[in-house]
C-alpha cells in the first residue's frame, strides 16, 4: 500500500471529517466506523490560559512512523480502511488537531484499532506541540 | 553531518538545523556519545534536557560511529495529538 500523507497545515475542519465519512458510503462491506478527534483544550496553567497549540514535527520521520503504525494496525486488526490526519502549525482551542478514522465489518475491530492507533501515534510520532497562552507566552506541551 | 533539533531543544540551541564537520567533534571517528558530549559542552542548556538521538531517522546506540552524510536529530519527548 502506498504512503498516505498524514500531516496537514492548520486544523482539521468538521467539513473535512464529514466528507471523509461520506466517501465510505460506497464501501458497503463496512459495518462499523470508529472515530477519534483530538481537540485543543484551553488549559489554565499558573493563571495563563492556552489559546492555541503550534505543532511542528520531524516531518519526514513522522510520515514514515505514521506509515509503520498504519501497516502494523492493518496486520493486527481486520480493517477495511483507516485514515489518520494530524495538524501542523497553529490550531486554536476548540479546533481539531488529530483525526483517526477506522472502518471494519464489525464494531469491535474498528474500535480496538482506533484506540490502538491513537496510543501509538502519541507514543511514536515525532510531533511537538507548543502551547501558546493568551498573553503570548508559551510552554512546550508534555504528553501524559 | 546534518544536525536537527526539535521542540524545546530549538530554544536550548537557538535554531533547528546545523551542519557540523566530524573533525569539529573528534579526529578519530566520532560516535554519537562524542557528539552528545560535544554539544553539551557547546550548549550548556542541553545538560538539563531530556532527549533521544536518531541517525537517519532511526534510534541508535551511543557507540554508533557517525558518518559525514548522516542526518542526526535530537528529539525531546513527543507531544503530538
PDB file of N, CA, C and O in Angstrom, chain A residues 82-144:
ATOM      1  N   UNK A  82      -8.545   2.826   6.898  1.00  0.00           N
ATOM      2  CA  UNK A  82      -8.040   3.579   8.042  1.00  0.00           C
ATOM      3  C   UNK A  82      -7.488   4.913   7.549  1.00  0.00           C
ATOM      4  O   UNK A  82      -6.811   4.959   6.519  1.00  0.00           O
ATOM      5  N   UNK A  83      -7.804   5.970   8.263  1.00  0.00           N
ATOM      6  CA  UNK A  83      -7.285   7.295   7.883  1.00  0.00           C
ATOM      7  C   UNK A  83      -6.754   8.001   9.117  1.00  0.00           C
ATOM      8  O   UNK A  83      -7.370   7.932  10.182  1.00  0.00           O
ATOM      9  N   UNK A  84      -5.625   8.653   8.943  1.00  0.00           N
ATOM     10  CA  UNK A  84      -5.045   9.434  10.040  1.00  0.00           C
ATOM     11  C   UNK A  84      -4.660  10.811   9.485  1.00  0.00           C
ATOM     12  O   UNK A  84      -4.003  10.893   8.442  1.00  0.00           O
ATOM     13  N   UNK A  85      -5.074  11.858  10.201  1.00  0.00           N
ATOM     14  CA  UNK A  85      -4.640  13.215   9.855  1.00  0.00           C
ATOM     15  C   UNK A  85      -4.189  13.909  11.136  1.00  0.00           C
ATOM     16  O   UNK A  85      -4.869  13.824  12.172  1.00  0.00           O
ATOM     17  N   UNK A  86      -3.052  14.577  11.049  1.00  0.00           N
ATOM     18  CA  UNK A  86      -2.542  15.340  12.190  1.00  0.00           C
ATOM     19  C   UNK A  86      -2.143  16.723  11.701  1.00  0.00           C
ATOM     20  O   UNK A  86      -1.516  16.856  10.662  1.00  0.00           O
ATOM     21  N   UNK A  87      -2.483  17.720  12.488  1.00  0.00           N
ATOM     22  CA  UNK A  87      -2.182  19.102  12.107  1.00  0.00           C
ATOM     23  C   UNK A  87      -0.726  19.477  12.313  1.00  0.00           C
ATOM     24  O   UNK A  87      -0.055  18.957  13.205  1.00  0.00           O
ATOM     25  N   UNK A  88      -0.291  20.430  11.507  1.00  0.00           N
ATOM     26  CA  UNK A  88       0.959  21.160  11.725  1.00  0.00           C
ATOM     27  C   UNK A  88       0.574  22.634  11.813  1.00  0.00           C
ATOM     28  O   UNK A  88      -0.491  23.030  11.323  1.00  0.00           O
ATOM     29  N   UNK A  89       1.450  23.434  12.411  1.00  0.00           N
ATOM     30  CA  UNK A  89       1.149  24.857  12.513  1.00  0.00           C
ATOM     31  C   UNK A  89       0.139  25.127  13.619  1.00  0.00           C
ATOM     32  O   UNK A  89      -0.042  24.307  14.517  1.00  0.00           O
ATOM     33  N   UNK A  90      -0.540  26.275  13.511  1.00  0.00           N
ATOM     34  CA  UNK A  90      -1.382  26.730  14.620  1.00  0.00           C
ATOM     35  C   UNK A  90      -2.782  26.130  14.583  1.00  0.00           C
ATOM     36  O   UNK A  90      -3.462  26.169  13.559  1.00  0.00           O
ATOM     37  N   UNK A  91      -3.194  25.575  15.725  1.00  0.00           N
ATOM     38  CA  UNK A  91      -4.557  25.069  15.895  1.00  0.00           C
ATOM     39  C   UNK A  91      -5.113  25.723  17.159  1.00  0.00           C
ATOM     40  O   UNK A  91      -4.559  25.562  18.249  1.00  0.00           O
ATOM     41  N   UNK A  92      -6.195  26.492  16.989  1.00  0.00           N
ATOM     42  CA  UNK A  92      -6.754  27.232  18.124  1.00  0.00           C
ATOM     43  C   UNK A  92      -7.568  26.325  19.043  1.00  0.00           C
ATOM     44  O   UNK A  92      -8.004  25.238  18.629  1.00  0.00           O
ATOM     45  N   UNK A  93      -7.783  26.776  20.265  1.00  0.00           N
ATOM     46  CA  UNK A  93      -8.593  25.986  21.202  1.00  0.00           C
ATOM     47  C   UNK A  93      -9.969  25.734  20.577  1.00  0.00           C
ATOM     48  O   UNK A  93     -10.542  26.611  19.932  1.00  0.00           O
ATOM     49  N   UNK A  94     -10.456  24.526  20.783  1.00  0.00           N
ATOM     50  CA  UNK A  94     -11.753  24.150  20.212  1.00  0.00           C
ATOM     51  C   UNK A  94     -11.637  23.542  18.830  1.00  0.00           C
ATOM     52  O   UNK A  94     -12.575  22.907  18.353  1.00  0.00           O
ATOM     53  N   UNK A  95     -10.494  23.717  18.197  1.00  0.00           N
ATOM     54  CA  UNK A  95     -10.315  23.140  16.860  1.00  0.00           C
ATOM     55  C   UNK A  95      -9.686  21.745  16.976  1.00  0.00           C
ATOM     56  O   UNK A  95      -9.092  21.393  17.992  1.00  0.00           O
ATOM     57  N   UNK A  96      -9.813  20.991  15.888  1.00  0.00           N
ATOM     58  CA  UNK A  96      -9.355  19.603  15.863  1.00  0.00           C
ATOM     59  C   UNK A  96      -7.929  19.510  15.309  1.00  0.00           C
ATOM     60  O   UNK A  96      -7.625  20.083  14.264  1.00  0.00           O
ATOM     61  N   UNK A  97      -7.084  18.758  16.031  1.00  0.00           N
ATOM     62  CA  UNK A  97      -5.681  18.612  15.617  1.00  0.00           C
ATOM     63  C   UNK A  97      -5.336  17.176  15.213  1.00  0.00           C
ATOM     64  O   UNK A  97      -4.286  16.934  14.628  1.00  0.00           O
ATOM     65  N   UNK A  98      -6.184  16.221  15.587  1.00  0.00           N
ATOM     66  CA  UNK A  98      -5.917  14.823  15.240  1.00  0.00           C
ATOM     67  C   UNK A  98      -7.228  14.132  14.880  1.00  0.00           C
ATOM     68  O   UNK A  98      -8.218  14.238  15.612  1.00  0.00           O
ATOM     69  N   UNK A  99      -7.221  13.445  13.751  1.00  0.00           N
ATOM     70  CA  UNK A  99      -8.407  12.737  13.257  1.00  0.00           C
ATOM     71  C   UNK A  99      -7.982  11.323  12.892  1.00  0.00           C
ATOM     72  O   UNK A  99      -7.149  11.126  12.012  1.00  0.00           O
ATOM     73  N   UNK A 100      -8.494  10.349  13.635  1.00  0.00           N
ATOM     74  CA  UNK A 100      -8.207   8.943  13.361  1.00  0.00           C
ATOM     75  C   UNK A 100      -9.530   8.264  13.052  1.00  0.00           C
ATOM     76  O   UNK A 100     -10.507   8.412  13.799  1.00  0.00           O
ATOM     77  N   UNK A 101      -9.570   7.561  11.943  1.00  0.00           N
ATOM     78  CA  UNK A 101     -10.834   7.033  11.419  1.00  0.00           C
ATOM     79  C   UNK A 101     -10.600   5.588  10.973  1.00  0.00           C
ATOM     80  O   UNK A 101      -9.813   5.324  10.077  1.00  0.00           O
ATOM     81  N   UNK A 102     -11.258   4.648  11.654  1.00  0.00           N
ATOM     82  CA  UNK A 102     -11.094   3.237  11.307  1.00  0.00           C
ATOM     83  C   UNK A 102     -12.432   2.647  10.892  1.00  0.00           C
ATOM     84  O   UNK A 102     -13.480   3.005  11.441  1.00  0.00           O
ATOM     85  N   UNK A 103     -12.398   1.746   9.926  1.00  0.00           N
ATOM     86  CA  UNK A 103     -13.621   1.126   9.436  1.00  0.00           C
ATOM     87  C   UNK A 103     -13.408  -0.372   9.303  1.00  0.00           C
ATOM     88  O   UNK A 103     -12.336  -0.821   8.883  1.00  0.00           O
ATOM     89  N   UNK A 104     -14.448  -1.119   9.658  1.00  0.00           N
ATOM     90  CA  UNK A 104     -14.356  -2.579   9.623  1.00  0.00           C
ATOM     91  C   UNK A 104     -15.747  -3.155   9.381  1.00  0.00           C
ATOM     92  O   UNK A 104     -16.756  -2.442   9.385  1.00  0.00           O
ATOM     93  N   UNK A 105     -15.795  -4.467   9.207  1.00  0.00           N
ATOM     94  CA  UNK A 105     -17.089  -5.117   9.056  1.00  0.00           C
ATOM     95  C   UNK A 105     -17.869  -5.038  10.371  1.00  0.00           C
ATOM     96  O   UNK A 105     -19.089  -4.892  10.382  1.00  0.00           O
ATOM     97  N   UNK A 106     -17.116  -5.126  11.486  1.00  0.00           N
ATOM     98  CA  UNK A 106     -17.770  -5.172  12.800  1.00  0.00           C
ATOM     99  C   UNK A 106     -17.162  -4.176  13.784  1.00  0.00           C
ATOM    100  O   UNK A 106     -16.002  -3.810  13.666  1.00  0.00           O
ATOM    101  N   UNK A 107     -17.962  -3.797  14.792  1.00  0.00           N
ATOM    102  CA  UNK A 107     -17.571  -2.704  15.674  1.00  0.00           C
ATOM    103  C   UNK A 107     -16.299  -2.956  16.484  1.00  0.00           C
ATOM    104  O   UNK A 107     -15.507  -2.047  16.693  1.00  0.00           O
ATOM    105  N   UNK A 108     -16.105  -4.192  16.946  1.00  0.00           N
ATOM    106  CA  UNK A 108     -15.000  -4.430  17.864  1.00  0.00           C
ATOM    107  C   UNK A 108     -13.649  -4.106  17.213  1.00  0.00           C
ATOM    108  O   UNK A 108     -12.803  -3.436  17.802  1.00  0.00           O
ATOM    109  N   UNK A 109     -13.478  -4.590  15.984  1.00  0.00           N
ATOM    110  CA  UNK A 109     -12.212  -4.342  15.281  1.00  0.00           C
ATOM    111  C   UNK A 109     -11.995  -2.850  15.062  1.00  0.00           C
ATOM    112  O   UNK A 109     -10.901  -2.324  15.252  1.00  0.00           O
ATOM    113  N   UNK A 110     -13.058  -2.163  14.637  1.00  0.00           N
ATOM    114  CA  UNK A 110     -12.938  -0.726  14.365  1.00  0.00           C
ATOM    115  C   UNK A 110     -12.570   0.036  15.638  1.00  0.00           C
ATOM    116  O   UNK A 110     -11.690   0.907  15.631  1.00  0.00           O
ATOM    117  N   UNK A 111     -13.224  -0.312  16.740  1.00  0.00           N
ATOM    118  CA  UNK A 111     -12.995   0.411  17.995  1.00  0.00           C
ATOM    119  C   UNK A 111     -11.627   0.086  18.586  1.00  0.00           C
ATOM    120  O   UNK A 111     -10.914   0.985  19.040  1.00  0.00           O
ATOM    121  N   UNK A 112     -11.242  -1.190  18.577  1.00  0.00           N
ATOM    122  CA  UNK A 112      -9.929  -1.569  19.119  1.00  0.00           C
ATOM    123  C   UNK A 112      -8.806  -0.928  18.301  1.00  0.00           C
ATOM    124  O   UNK A 112      -7.815  -0.447  18.861  1.00  0.00           O
ATOM    125  N   UNK A 113      -8.968  -0.937  16.997  1.00  0.00           N
ATOM    126  CA  UNK A 113      -7.931  -0.377  16.123  1.00  0.00           C
ATOM    127  C   UNK A 113      -7.800   1.125  16.340  1.00  0.00           C
ATOM    128  O   UNK A 113      -6.687   1.663  16.364  1.00  0.00           O
ATOM    129  N   UNK A 114      -8.905   1.793  16.517  1.00  0.00           N
ATOM    130  CA  UNK A 114      -8.883   3.249  16.690  1.00  0.00           C
ATOM    131  C   UNK A 114      -8.103   3.612  17.957  1.00  0.00           C
ATOM    132  O   UNK A 114      -7.209   4.460  17.936  1.00  0.00           O
ATOM    133  N   UNK A 115      -8.406   2.926  19.036  1.00  0.00           N
ATOM    134  CA  UNK A 115      -7.707   3.172  20.302  1.00  0.00           C
ATOM    135  C   UNK A 115      -6.209   2.865  20.158  1.00  0.00           C
ATOM    136  O   UNK A 115      -5.358   3.645  20.598  1.00  0.00           O
ATOM    137  N   UNK A 116      -5.906   1.741  19.534  1.00  0.00           N
ATOM    138  CA  UNK A 116      -4.520   1.339  19.314  1.00  0.00           C
ATOM    139  C   UNK A 116      -3.764   2.431  18.542  1.00  0.00           C
ATOM    140  O   UNK A 116      -2.653   2.835  18.915  1.00  0.00           O
ATOM    141  N   UNK A 117      -4.377   2.921  17.484  1.00  0.00           N
ATOM    142  CA  UNK A 117      -3.727   3.932  16.647  1.00  0.00           C
ATOM    143  C   UNK A 117      -3.434   5.208  17.427  1.00  0.00           C
ATOM    144  O   UNK A 117      -2.341   5.768  17.335  1.00  0.00           O
ATOM    145  N   UNK A 118      -4.399   5.676  18.189  1.00  0.00           N
ATOM    146  CA  UNK A 118      -4.209   6.915  18.940  1.00  0.00           C
ATOM    147  C   UNK A 118      -3.047   6.766  19.929  1.00  0.00           C
ATOM    148  O   UNK A 118      -2.174   7.632  20.015  1.00  0.00           O
ATOM    149  N   UNK A 119      -3.007   5.641  20.631  1.00  0.00           N
ATOM    150  CA  UNK A 119      -1.921   5.417  21.597  1.00  0.00           C
ATOM    151  C   UNK A 119      -0.566   5.323  20.899  1.00  0.00           C
ATOM    152  O   UNK A 119       0.424   5.874  21.377  1.00  0.00           O
ATOM    153  N   UNK A 120      -0.525   4.639  19.780  1.00  0.00           N
ATOM    154  CA  UNK A 120       0.720   4.510  19.028  1.00  0.00           C
ATOM    155  C   UNK A 120       1.206   5.861  18.517  1.00  0.00           C
ATOM    156  O   UNK A 120       2.404   6.165  18.544  1.00  0.00           O
ATOM    157  N   UNK A 121       0.279   6.662  18.021  1.00  0.00           N
ATOM    158  CA  UNK A 121       0.640   7.992  17.493  1.00  0.00           C
ATOM    159  C   UNK A 121       1.242   8.849  18.606  1.00  0.00           C
ATOM    160  O   UNK A 121       2.284   9.477  18.433  1.00  0.00           O
ATOM    161  N   UNK A 122       0.581   8.849  19.749  1.00  0.00           N
ATOM    162  CA  UNK A 122       1.068   9.662  20.886  1.00  0.00           C
ATOM    163  C   UNK A 122       2.467   9.213  21.308  1.00  0.00           C
ATOM    164  O   UNK A 122       3.300  10.021  21.681  1.00  0.00           O
ATOM    165  N   UNK A 123       2.698   7.914  21.262  1.00  0.00           N
ATOM    166  CA  UNK A 123       3.967   7.382  21.751  1.00  0.00           C
ATOM    167  C   UNK A 123       5.108   7.492  20.735  1.00  0.00           C
ATOM    168  O   UNK A 123       6.246   7.762  21.094  1.00  0.00           O
ATOM    169  N   UNK A 124       4.797   7.281  19.465  1.00  0.00           N
ATOM    170  CA  UNK A 124       5.880   7.090  18.487  1.00  0.00           C
ATOM    171  C   UNK A 124       6.100   8.193  17.457  1.00  0.00           C
ATOM    172  O   UNK A 124       7.142   8.208  16.804  1.00  0.00           O
ATOM    173  N   UNK A 125       5.126   9.071  17.258  1.00  0.00           N
ATOM    174  CA  UNK A 125       5.289  10.060  16.187  1.00  0.00           C
ATOM    175  C   UNK A 125       6.064  11.281  16.689  1.00  0.00           C
ATOM    176  O   UNK A 125       5.679  11.896  17.690  1.00  0.00           O
ATOM    177  N   UNK A 126       7.163  11.638  15.992  1.00  0.00           N
ATOM    178  CA  UNK A 126       7.953  12.794  16.428  1.00  0.00           C
ATOM    179  C   UNK A 126       7.273  14.121  16.073  1.00  0.00           C
ATOM    180  O   UNK A 126       7.651  14.818  15.138  1.00  0.00           O
ATOM    181  N   UNK A 127       6.247  14.407  16.855  1.00  0.00           N
ATOM    182  CA  UNK A 127       5.456  15.635  16.676  1.00  0.00           C
ATOM    183  C   UNK A 127       5.536  16.404  17.995  1.00  0.00           C
ATOM    184  O   UNK A 127       5.532  15.793  19.067  1.00  0.00           O
ATOM    185  N   UNK A 128       5.591  17.737  17.883  1.00  0.00           N
ATOM    186  CA  UNK A 128       5.738  18.579  19.075  1.00  0.00           C
ATOM    187  C   UNK A 128       4.677  19.658  19.114  1.00  0.00           C
ATOM    188  O   UNK A 128       4.405  20.307  18.104  1.00  0.00           O
ATOM    189  N   UNK A 129       4.090  19.814  20.300  1.00  0.00           N
ATOM    190  CA  UNK A 129       3.086  20.859  20.475  1.00  0.00           C
ATOM    191  C   UNK A 129       3.619  21.951  21.387  1.00  0.00           C
ATOM    192  O   UNK A 129       4.172  21.669  22.448  1.00  0.00           O
ATOM    193  N   UNK A 130       3.482  23.183  20.921  1.00  0.00           N
ATOM    194  CA  UNK A 130       3.874  24.331  21.759  1.00  0.00           C
ATOM    195  C   UNK A 130       2.593  25.035  22.160  1.00  0.00           C
ATOM    196  O   UNK A 130       1.850  25.509  21.290  1.00  0.00           O
ATOM    197  N   UNK A 131       2.316  25.071  23.463  1.00  0.00           N
ATOM    198  CA  UNK A 131       1.085  25.699  23.934  1.00  0.00           C
ATOM    199  C   UNK A 131       1.288  27.207  24.017  1.00  0.00           C
ATOM    200  O   UNK A 131       2.179  27.689  24.716  1.00  0.00           O
ATOM    201  N   UNK A 132       0.443  27.925  23.276  1.00  0.00           N
ATOM    202  CA  UNK A 132       0.536  29.389  23.254  1.00  0.00           C
ATOM    203  C   UNK A 132      -0.537  29.940  24.192  1.00  0.00           C
ATOM    204  O   UNK A 132      -1.719  29.601  24.050  1.00  0.00           O
ATOM    205  N   UNK A 133      -0.134  30.778  25.128  1.00  0.00           N
ATOM    206  CA  UNK A 133      -1.076  31.339  26.085  1.00  0.00           C
ATOM    207  C   UNK A 133      -1.657  32.658  25.584  1.00  0.00           C
ATOM    208  O   UNK A 133      -1.126  33.282  24.663  1.00  0.00           O
ATOM    209  N   UNK A 134      -2.745  33.063  26.273  1.00  0.00           N
ATOM    210  CA  UNK A 134      -3.408  34.309  25.860  1.00  0.00           C
ATOM    211  C   UNK A 134      -2.494  35.520  25.948  1.00  0.00           C
ATOM    212  O   UNK A 134      -2.665  36.495  25.219  1.00  0.00           O
ATOM    213  N   UNK A 135      -1.505  35.472  26.855  1.00  0.00           N
ATOM    214  CA  UNK A 135      -0.568  36.615  26.940  1.00  0.00           C
ATOM    215  C   UNK A 135       0.638  36.431  26.012  1.00  0.00           C
ATOM    216  O   UNK A 135       1.652  37.109  26.157  1.00  0.00           O
ATOM    217  N   UNK A 136       0.511  35.498  25.073  1.00  0.00           N
ATOM    218  CA  UNK A 136       1.539  35.218  24.052  1.00  0.00           C
ATOM    219  C   UNK A 136       2.814  34.574  24.578  1.00  0.00           C
ATOM    220  O   UNK A 136       3.767  34.400  23.826  1.00  0.00           O
ATOM    221  N   UNK A 137       2.850  34.221  25.854  1.00  0.00           N
ATOM    222  CA  UNK A 137       3.966  33.405  26.317  1.00  0.00           C
ATOM    223  C   UNK A 137       3.663  31.966  25.881  1.00  0.00           C
ATOM    224  O   UNK A 137       2.586  31.699  25.348  1.00  0.00           O
ATOM    225  N   UNK A 138       4.603  31.049  26.108  1.00  0.00           N
ATOM    226  CA  UNK A 138       4.345  29.686  25.666  1.00  0.00           C
ATOM    227  C   UNK A 138       5.036  28.671  26.556  1.00  0.00           C
ATOM    228  O   UNK A 138       5.924  29.010  27.340  1.00  0.00           O
ATOM    229  N   UNK A 139       4.616  27.433  26.439  1.00  0.00           N
ATOM    230  CA  UNK A 139       5.365  26.333  27.049  1.00  0.00           C
ATOM    231  C   UNK A 139       5.230  25.116  26.140  1.00  0.00           C
ATOM    232  O   UNK A 139       4.266  24.979  25.390  1.00  0.00           O
ATOM    233  N   UNK A 140       6.217  24.237  26.199  1.00  0.00           N
ATOM    234  CA  UNK A 140       6.176  23.041  25.354  1.00  0.00           C
ATOM    235  C   UNK A 140       5.306  22.000  26.023  1.00  0.00           C
ATOM    236  O   UNK A 140       5.489  21.680  27.186  1.00  0.00           O
ATOM    237  N   UNK A 141       4.363  21.491  25.247  1.00  0.00           N
ATOM    238  CA  UNK A 141       3.402  20.519  25.737  1.00  0.00           C
ATOM    239  C   UNK A 141       4.107  19.214  26.129  1.00  0.00           C
ATOM    240  O   UNK A 141       5.086  18.821  25.501  1.00  0.00           O
ATOM    241  N   UNK A 142       3.575  18.577  27.161  1.00  0.00           N
ATOM    242  CA  UNK A 142       4.088  17.273  27.584  1.00  0.00           C
ATOM    243  C   UNK A 142       2.922  16.292  27.548  1.00  0.00           C
ATOM    244  O   UNK A 142       1.862  16.574  28.106  1.00  0.00           O
ATOM    245  N   UNK A 143       3.110  15.166  26.873  1.00  0.00           N
ATOM    246  CA  UNK A 143       2.030  14.161  26.820  1.00  0.00           C
ATOM    247  C   UNK A 143       2.056  13.275  28.062  1.00  0.00           C
ATOM    248  O   UNK A 143       3.121  12.885  28.519  1.00  0.00           O
ATOM    249  N   UNK A 144       0.858  12.971  28.553  1.00  0.00           N
ATOM    250  CA  UNK A 144       0.786  12.093  29.727  1.00  0.00           C
ATOM    251  C   UNK A 144       0.604  10.650  29.304  1.00  0.00           C
ATOM    252  O   UNK A 144      -0.070  10.364  28.376  1.00  0.00           O
TER     253      UNK A 144
END
